[in-house]
Short mmCIF file of C-alpha atoms in Angstrom, two decimals:
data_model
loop_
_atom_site.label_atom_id
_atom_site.label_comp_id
_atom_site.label_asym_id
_atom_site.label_seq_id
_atom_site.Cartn_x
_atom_site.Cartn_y
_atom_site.Cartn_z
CA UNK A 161 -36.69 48.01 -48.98
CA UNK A 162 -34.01 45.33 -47.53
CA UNK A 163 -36.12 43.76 -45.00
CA UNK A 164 -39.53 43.70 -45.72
CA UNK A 165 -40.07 41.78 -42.38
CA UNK A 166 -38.64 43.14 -38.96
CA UNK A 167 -38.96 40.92 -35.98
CA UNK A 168 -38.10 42.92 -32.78
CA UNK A 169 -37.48 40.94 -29.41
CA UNK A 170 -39.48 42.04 -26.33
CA UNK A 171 -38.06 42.26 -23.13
CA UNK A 172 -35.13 44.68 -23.25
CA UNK A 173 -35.27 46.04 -26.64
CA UNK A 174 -38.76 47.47 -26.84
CA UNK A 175 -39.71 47.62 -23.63
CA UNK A 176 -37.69 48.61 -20.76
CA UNK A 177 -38.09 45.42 -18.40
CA UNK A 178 -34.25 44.59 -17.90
CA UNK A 179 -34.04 46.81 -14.99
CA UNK A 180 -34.73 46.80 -11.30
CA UNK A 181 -38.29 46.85 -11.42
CA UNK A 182 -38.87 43.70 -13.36
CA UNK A 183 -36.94 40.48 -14.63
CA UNK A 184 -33.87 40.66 -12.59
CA UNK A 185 -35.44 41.75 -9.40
CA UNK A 186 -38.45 39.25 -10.01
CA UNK A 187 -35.97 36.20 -10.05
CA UNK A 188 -34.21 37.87 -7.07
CA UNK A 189 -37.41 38.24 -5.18
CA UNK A 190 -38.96 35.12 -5.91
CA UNK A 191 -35.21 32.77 -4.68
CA UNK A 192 -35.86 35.40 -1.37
CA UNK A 193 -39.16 33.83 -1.20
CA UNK A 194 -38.41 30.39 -1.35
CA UNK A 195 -34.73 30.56 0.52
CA UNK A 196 -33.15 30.15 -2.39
CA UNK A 197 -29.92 31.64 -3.69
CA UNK A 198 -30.32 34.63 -4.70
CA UNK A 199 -28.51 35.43 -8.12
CA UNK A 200 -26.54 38.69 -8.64
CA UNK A 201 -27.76 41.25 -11.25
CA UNK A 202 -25.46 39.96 -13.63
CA UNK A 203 -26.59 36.39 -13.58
CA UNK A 204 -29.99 37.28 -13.94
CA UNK A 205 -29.64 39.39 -16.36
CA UNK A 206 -28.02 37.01 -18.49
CA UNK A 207 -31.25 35.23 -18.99
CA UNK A 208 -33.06 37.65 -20.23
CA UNK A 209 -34.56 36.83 -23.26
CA UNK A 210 -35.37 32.80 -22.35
CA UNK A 211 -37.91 30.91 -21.88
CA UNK A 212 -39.11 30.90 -18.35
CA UNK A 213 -37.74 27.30 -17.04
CA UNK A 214 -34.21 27.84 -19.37
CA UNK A 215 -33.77 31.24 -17.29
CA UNK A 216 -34.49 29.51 -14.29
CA UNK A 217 -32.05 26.59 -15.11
CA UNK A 218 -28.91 29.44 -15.46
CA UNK A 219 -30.41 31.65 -12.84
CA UNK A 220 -30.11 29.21 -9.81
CA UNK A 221 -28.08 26.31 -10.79
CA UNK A 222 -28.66 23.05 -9.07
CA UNK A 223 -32.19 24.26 -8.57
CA UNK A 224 -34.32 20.40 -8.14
CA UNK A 225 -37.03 19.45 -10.52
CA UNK A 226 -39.60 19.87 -7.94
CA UNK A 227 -38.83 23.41 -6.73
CA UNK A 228 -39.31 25.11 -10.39
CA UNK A 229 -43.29 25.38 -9.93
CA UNK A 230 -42.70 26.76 -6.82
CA UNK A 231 -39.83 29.62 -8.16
CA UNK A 232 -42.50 29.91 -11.45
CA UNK A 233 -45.16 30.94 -8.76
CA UNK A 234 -43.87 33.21 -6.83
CA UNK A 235 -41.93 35.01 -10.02
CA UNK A 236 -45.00 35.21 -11.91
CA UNK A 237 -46.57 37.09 -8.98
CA UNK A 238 -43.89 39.08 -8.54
CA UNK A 239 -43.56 40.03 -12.00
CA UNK A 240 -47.46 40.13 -12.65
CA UNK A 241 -47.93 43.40 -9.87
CA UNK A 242 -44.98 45.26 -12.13
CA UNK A 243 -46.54 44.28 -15.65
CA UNK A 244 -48.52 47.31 -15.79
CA UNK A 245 -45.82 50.11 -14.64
CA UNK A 246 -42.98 49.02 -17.22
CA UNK A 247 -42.39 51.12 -19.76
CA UNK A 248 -41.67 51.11 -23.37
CA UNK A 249 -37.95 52.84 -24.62
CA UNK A 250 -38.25 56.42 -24.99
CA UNK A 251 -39.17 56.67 -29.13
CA UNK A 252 -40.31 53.16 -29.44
CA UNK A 253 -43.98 53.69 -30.22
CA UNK A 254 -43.21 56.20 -32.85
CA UNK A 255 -40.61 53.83 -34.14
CA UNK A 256 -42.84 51.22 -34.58
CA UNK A 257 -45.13 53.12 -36.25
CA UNK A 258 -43.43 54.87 -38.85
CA UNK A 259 -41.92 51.26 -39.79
CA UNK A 260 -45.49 49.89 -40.33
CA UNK A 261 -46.13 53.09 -42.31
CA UNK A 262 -43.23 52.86 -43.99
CA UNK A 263 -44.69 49.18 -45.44
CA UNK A 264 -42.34 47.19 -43.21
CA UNK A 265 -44.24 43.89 -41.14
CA UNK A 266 -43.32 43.50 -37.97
CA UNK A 267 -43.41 40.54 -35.71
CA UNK A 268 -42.38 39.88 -32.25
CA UNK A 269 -39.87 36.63 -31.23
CA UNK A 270 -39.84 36.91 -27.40
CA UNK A 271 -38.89 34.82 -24.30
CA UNK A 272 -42.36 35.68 -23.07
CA UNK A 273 -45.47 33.56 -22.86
CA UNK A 274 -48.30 33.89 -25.30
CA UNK A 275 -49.94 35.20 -22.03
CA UNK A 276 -47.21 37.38 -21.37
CA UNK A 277 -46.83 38.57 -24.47
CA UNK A 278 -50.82 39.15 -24.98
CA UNK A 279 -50.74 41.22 -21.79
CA UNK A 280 -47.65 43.26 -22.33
CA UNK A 281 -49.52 44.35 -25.88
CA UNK A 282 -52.35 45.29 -24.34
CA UNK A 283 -50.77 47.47 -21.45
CA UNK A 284 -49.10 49.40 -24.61
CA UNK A 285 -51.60 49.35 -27.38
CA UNK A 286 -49.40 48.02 -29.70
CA UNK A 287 -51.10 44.89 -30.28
CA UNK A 288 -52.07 46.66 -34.07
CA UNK A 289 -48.48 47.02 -34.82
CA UNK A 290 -47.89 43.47 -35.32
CA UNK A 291 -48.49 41.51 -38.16
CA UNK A 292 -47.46 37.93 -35.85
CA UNK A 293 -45.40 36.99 -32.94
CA UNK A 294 -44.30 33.47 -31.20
CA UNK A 295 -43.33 33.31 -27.34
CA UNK A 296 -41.52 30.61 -25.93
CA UNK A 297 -44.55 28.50 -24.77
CA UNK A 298 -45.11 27.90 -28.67
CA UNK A 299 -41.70 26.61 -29.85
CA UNK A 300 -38.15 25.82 -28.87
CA UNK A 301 -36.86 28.94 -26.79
CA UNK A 302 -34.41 31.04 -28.19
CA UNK A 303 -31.07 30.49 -29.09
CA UNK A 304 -33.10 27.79 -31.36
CA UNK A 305 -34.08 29.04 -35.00
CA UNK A 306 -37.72 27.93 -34.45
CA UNK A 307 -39.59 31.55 -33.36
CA UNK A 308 -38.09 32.92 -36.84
CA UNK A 309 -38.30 30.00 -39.08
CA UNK A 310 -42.00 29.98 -38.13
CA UNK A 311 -43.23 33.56 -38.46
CA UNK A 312 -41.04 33.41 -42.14
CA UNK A 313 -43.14 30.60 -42.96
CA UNK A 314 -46.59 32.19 -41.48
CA UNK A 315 -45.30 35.73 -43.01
CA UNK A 316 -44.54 35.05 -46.84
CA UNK A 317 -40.82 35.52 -46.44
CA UNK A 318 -37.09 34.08 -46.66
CA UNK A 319 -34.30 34.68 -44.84
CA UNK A 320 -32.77 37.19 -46.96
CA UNK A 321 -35.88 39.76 -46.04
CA UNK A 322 -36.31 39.43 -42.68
CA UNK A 323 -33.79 41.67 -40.23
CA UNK A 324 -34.15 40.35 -36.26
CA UNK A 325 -33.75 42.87 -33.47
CA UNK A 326 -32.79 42.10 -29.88
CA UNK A 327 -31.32 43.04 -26.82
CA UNK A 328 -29.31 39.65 -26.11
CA UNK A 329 -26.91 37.14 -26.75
CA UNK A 330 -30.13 34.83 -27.49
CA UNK A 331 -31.37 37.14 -30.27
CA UNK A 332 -28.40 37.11 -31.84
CA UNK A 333 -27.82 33.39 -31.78
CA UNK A 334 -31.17 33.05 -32.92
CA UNK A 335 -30.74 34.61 -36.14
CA UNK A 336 -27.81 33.01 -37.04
CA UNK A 337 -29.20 29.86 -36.54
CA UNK A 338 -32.10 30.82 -39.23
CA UNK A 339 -29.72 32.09 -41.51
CA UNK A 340 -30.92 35.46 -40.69
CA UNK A 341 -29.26 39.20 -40.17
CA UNK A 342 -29.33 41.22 -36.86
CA UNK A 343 -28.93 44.23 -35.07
CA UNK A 344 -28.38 44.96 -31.39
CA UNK A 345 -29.26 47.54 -29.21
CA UNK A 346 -27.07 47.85 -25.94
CA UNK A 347 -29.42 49.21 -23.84
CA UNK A 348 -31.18 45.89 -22.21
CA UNK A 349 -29.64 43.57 -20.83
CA UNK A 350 -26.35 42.05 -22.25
CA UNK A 351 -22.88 43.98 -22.35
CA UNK A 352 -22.13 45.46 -25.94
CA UNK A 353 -19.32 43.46 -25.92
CA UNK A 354 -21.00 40.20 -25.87
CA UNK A 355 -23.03 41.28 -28.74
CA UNK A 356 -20.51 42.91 -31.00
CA UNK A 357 -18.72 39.28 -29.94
CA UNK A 358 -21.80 38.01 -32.05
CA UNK A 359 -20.75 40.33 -35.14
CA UNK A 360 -24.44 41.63 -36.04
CA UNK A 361 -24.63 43.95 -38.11
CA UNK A 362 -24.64 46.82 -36.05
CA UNK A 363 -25.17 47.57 -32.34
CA UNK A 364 -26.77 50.52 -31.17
CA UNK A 365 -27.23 52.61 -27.98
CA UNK A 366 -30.82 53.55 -28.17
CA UNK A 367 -34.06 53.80 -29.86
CA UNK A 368 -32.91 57.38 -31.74
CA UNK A 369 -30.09 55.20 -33.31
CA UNK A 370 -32.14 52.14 -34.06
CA UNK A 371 -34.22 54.61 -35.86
CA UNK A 372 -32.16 56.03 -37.92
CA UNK A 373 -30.44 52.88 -38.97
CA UNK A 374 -33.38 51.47 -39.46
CA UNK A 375 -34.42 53.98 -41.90
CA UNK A 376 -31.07 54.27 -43.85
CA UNK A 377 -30.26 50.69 -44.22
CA UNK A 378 -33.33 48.50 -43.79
#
């Protein structure tokens, strides 16, 4: 076994919350809310994988201190009536699984709150999957190296052991940062170009293909 430890991003590479029925059309909705600018799909897509207030920053620039408890709101309501509907990637639970059974531990470094995070678990039952997890309300927000330094320190393990998994240019970043390897999947939200840009080592299409790569290499 390579990587003994796996840590998988959330939002866009396990579960299918890019799209138009959650992040991108909750920042849209909430700036309609407020009469704010109203980003384009790209834009909000690119900030996928933040913490809340970063994603907000790049979202709707020259947004004023005062108005991000206001676009927080409203988003988290927004986002909040979706939670339950989102779905996981086709072949993710089974994925998961057979890692775990395999002897691999899995953690979680996600943009999400802890409350996000708890409630996104519990919508899929995966919570048992997971050995640990940090959300952006815990440490400095991705691209920072802080989510993995701290679950290799909580998990036993160095940098040479652990493989991260993510959707974005953030995940990416991230892991270099730590010192740590990566693989992409190009089917959340960042072009495949901007993550090949990021040289990890490979970038997939799908869940079928993180599988099997996962099983021959990790």
């Amino acid at each position: 076994m390579r990587y003994p430890l796996l840590v998988f991003d959330w939002d866009g590479t396990l579960i299918d919350s890019a799209g138009a029925i959650a992040i991108v059309a909750c920042i849209q909705a909430a700036c309609r809310d407020l009469g704010l600018p109203v980003p384009d799909e790209a834009r909000a897509s690119q900030v996928i994988g933040l913490g809340l207030n970063d994603a907000l920053s790049y979202a709707i620039p020259g947004l004023a201190a005062a108005e991000y408890v206001r676009v927080v709101e409203s988003y988290r309501s927004h986002f909040l009536a979706r939670d339950p509907e989102i779905p996981l990637f086709p072949g993710a639970r089974a994925m998961l699984a057979g890692l775990r059974d395999r002897g691999h531990v899995l953690a979680i470094a996600t943009g999400k709150s802890r409350a996000g995070l708890a409630r996104a678990l519990d919508n899929t039952g995966l919570r048992p999957l997971f050995a640990a997890s940090r959300c952006a309300d815990q440490c400095a927000s991705k691209p920072a190296p802080d989510m993995l330094c701290e679950l290799m320190e909580e998990l036993g393990t160095h940098a040479a052991n652990t493989l991260m998994i993510g959707d974005t240019v953030h995940d990416l970043q991230m892991a270099a940062s730590a010192g740590v390897q990566a693989v992409a999947v190009s089917h959340g939200a960042h072009p495949r170009g901007d993550l090949v840009a990021l040289a990890p080592l490979a970038c997939l299409e799908n869940i079928d293909e993180l599988t099997r790569w996962l099983a021959q290499n990790a």
